[in-house]
PDB file of C-alpha atoms in Angstrom:
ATOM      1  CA  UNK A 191     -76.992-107.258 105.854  1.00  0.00           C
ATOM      2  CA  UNK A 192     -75.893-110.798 106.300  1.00  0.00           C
ATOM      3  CA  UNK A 193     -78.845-112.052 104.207  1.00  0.00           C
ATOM      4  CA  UNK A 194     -77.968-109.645 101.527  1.00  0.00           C
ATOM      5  CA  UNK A 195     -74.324-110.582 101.304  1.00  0.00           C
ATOM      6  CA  UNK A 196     -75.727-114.414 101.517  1.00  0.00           C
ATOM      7  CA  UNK A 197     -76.951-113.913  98.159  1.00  0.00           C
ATOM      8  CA  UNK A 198     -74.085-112.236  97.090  1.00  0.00           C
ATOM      9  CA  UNK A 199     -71.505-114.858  97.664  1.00  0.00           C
ATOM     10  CA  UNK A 200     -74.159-117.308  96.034  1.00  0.00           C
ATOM     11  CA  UNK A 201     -74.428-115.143  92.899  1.00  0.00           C
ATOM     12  CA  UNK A 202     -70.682-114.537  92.513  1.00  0.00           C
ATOM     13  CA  UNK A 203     -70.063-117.979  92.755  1.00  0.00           C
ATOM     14  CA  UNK A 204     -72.947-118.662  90.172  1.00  0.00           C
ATOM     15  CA  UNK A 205     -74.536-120.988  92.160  1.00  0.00           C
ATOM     16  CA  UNK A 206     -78.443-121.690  92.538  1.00  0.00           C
ATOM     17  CA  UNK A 207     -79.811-121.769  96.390  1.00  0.00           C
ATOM     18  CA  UNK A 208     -79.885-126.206  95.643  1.00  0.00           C
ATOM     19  CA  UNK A 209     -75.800-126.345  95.245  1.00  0.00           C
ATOM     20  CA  UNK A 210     -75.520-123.350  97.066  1.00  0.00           C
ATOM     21  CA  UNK A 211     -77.345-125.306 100.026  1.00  0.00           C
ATOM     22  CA  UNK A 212     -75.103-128.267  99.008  1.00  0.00           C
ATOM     23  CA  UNK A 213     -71.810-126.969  99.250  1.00  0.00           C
ATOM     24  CA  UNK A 214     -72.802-125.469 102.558  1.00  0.00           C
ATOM     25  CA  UNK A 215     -74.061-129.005 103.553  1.00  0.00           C
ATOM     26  CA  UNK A 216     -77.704-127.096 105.048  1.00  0.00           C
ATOM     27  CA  UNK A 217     -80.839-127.581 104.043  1.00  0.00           C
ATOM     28  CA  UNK A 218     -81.878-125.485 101.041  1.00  0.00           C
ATOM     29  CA  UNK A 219     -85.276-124.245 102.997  1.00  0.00           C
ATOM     30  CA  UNK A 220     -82.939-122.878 105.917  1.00  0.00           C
ATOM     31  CA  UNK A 221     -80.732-121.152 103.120  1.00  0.00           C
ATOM     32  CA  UNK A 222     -83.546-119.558 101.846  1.00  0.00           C
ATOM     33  CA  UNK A 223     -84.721-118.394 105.490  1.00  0.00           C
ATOM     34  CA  UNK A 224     -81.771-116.839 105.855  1.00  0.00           C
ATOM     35  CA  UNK A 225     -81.216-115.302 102.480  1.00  0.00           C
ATOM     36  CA  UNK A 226     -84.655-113.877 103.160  1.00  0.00           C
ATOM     37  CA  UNK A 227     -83.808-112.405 106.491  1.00  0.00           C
ATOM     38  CA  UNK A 228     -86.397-114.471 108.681  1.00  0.00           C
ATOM     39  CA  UNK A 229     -83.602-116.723 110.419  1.00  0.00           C
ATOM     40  CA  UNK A 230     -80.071-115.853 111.975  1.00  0.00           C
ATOM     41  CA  UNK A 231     -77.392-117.738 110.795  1.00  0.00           C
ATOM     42  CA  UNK A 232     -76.004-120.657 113.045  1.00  0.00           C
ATOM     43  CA  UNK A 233     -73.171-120.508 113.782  1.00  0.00           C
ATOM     44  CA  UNK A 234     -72.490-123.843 111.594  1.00  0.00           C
ATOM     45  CA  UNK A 235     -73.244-121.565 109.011  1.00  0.00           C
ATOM     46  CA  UNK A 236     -70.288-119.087 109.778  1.00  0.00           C
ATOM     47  CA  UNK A 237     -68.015-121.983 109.808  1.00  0.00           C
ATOM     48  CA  UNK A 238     -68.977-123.762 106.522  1.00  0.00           C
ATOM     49  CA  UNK A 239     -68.368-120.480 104.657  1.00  0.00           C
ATOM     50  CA  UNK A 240     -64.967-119.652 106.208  1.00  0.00           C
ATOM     51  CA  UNK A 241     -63.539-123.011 105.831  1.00  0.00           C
ATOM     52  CA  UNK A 242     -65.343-124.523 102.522  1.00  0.00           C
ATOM     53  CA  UNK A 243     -65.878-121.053 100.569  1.00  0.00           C
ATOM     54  CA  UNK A 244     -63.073-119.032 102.469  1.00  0.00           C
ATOM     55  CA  UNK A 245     -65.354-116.262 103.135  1.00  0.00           C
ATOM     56  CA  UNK A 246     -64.217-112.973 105.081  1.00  0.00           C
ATOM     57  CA  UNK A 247     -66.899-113.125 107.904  1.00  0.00           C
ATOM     58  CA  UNK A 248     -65.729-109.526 108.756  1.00  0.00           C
ATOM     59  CA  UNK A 249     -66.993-108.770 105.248  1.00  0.00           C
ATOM     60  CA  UNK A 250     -70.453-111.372 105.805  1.00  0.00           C
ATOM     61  CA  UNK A 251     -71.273-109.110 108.808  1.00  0.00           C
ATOM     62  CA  UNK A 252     -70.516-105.454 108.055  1.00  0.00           C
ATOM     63  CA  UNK A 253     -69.784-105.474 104.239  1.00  0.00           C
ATOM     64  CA  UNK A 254     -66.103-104.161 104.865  1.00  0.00           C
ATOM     65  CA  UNK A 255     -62.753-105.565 103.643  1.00  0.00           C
ATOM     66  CA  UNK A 256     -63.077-108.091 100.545  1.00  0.00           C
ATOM     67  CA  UNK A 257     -65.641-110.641 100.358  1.00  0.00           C
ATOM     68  CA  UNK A 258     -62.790-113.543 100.397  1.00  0.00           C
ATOM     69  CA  UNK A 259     -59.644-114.081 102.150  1.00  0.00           C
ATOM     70  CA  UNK A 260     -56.614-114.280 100.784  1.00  0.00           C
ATOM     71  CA  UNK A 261     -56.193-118.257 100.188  1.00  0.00           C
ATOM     72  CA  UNK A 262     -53.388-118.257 103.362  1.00  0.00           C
ATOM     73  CA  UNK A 263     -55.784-116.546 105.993  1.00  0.00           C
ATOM     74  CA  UNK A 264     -57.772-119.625 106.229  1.00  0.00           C
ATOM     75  CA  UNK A 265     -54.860-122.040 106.632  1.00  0.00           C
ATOM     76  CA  UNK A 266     -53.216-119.532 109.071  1.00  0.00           C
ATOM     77  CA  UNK A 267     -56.315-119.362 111.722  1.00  0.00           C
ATOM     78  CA  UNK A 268     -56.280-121.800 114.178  1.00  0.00           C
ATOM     79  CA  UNK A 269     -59.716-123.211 115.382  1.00  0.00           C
ATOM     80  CA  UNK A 270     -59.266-120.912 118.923  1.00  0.00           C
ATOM     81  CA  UNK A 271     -58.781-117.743 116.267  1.00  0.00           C
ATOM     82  CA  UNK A 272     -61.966-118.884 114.402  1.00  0.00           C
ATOM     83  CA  UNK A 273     -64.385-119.986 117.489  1.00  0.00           C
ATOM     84  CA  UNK A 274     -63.324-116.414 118.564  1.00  0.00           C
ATOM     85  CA  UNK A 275     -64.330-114.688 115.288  1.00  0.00           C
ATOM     86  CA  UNK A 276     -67.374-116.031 115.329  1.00  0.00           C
ATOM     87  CA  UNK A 277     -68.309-115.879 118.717  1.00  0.00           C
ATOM     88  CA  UNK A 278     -67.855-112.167 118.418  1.00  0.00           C
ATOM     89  CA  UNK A 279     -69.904-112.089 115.485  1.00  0.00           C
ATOM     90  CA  UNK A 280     -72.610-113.940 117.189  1.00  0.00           C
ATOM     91  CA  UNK A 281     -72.578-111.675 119.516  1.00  0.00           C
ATOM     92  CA  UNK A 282     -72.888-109.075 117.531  1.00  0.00           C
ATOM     93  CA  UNK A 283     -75.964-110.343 115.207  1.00  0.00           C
ATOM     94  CA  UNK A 284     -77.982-111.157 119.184  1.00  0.00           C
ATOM     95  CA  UNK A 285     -77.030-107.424 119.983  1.00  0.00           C
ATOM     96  CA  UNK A 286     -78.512-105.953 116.602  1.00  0.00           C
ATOM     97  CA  UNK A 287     -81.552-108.087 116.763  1.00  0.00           C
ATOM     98  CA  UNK A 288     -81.746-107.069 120.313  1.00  0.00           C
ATOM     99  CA  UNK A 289     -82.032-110.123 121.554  1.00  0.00           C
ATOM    100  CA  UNK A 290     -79.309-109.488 124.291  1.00  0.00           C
ATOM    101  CA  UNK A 291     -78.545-106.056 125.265  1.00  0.00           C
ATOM    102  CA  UNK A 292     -75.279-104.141 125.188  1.00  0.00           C
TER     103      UNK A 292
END
């Protein structure tokens, strides 16, 4: 799902994988790993699109809500708030590729 939506936000911002890569300050080959499915996002990655793009990771991972936050979400979440979204996401991306278990 999360290389899926990848593309997504790249398409709906009209971006080709290069600036895509770019404005996510990652290597275009690892952007296209993980559009592809055959990496897991870091957790870098999670962080560039929150703060840069203002991406809903809720939406990255499950494909619910809206795929951006409202522009005062970002500016309202505090680096604890964040490190905790995405630690929970993490989690959840090492459960579903059963690389811990549950």
């Amino acid at each position: 799902m999360i290389n899926d939506n990848l593309k997504k936000i790249r398409e709906e911002l009209g971006l080709t994988m290069t600036k895509f890569s770019e404005k996510l300050e990652i290597p275009a080959m690892t952007l296209i790993h993980y559009e592809r499915g055959d990496r897991t996002p870091s957790a870098q990655l999670f962080i560039q699109l929150n703060k840069k793009l203002n991406i809903n990771l809720n939406w990255l991972v499950s494909g619910k809500g809206k795929m951006f936050n409202s522009t005062n979400s970002v500016i309202e979440q505090s680096n604890e708030e964040l490190e905790n979204t995405i630690y929970k996401i993490m989690l959840r991306i090492l459960k579903n590729h059963k690389i811990i278990d549950e």
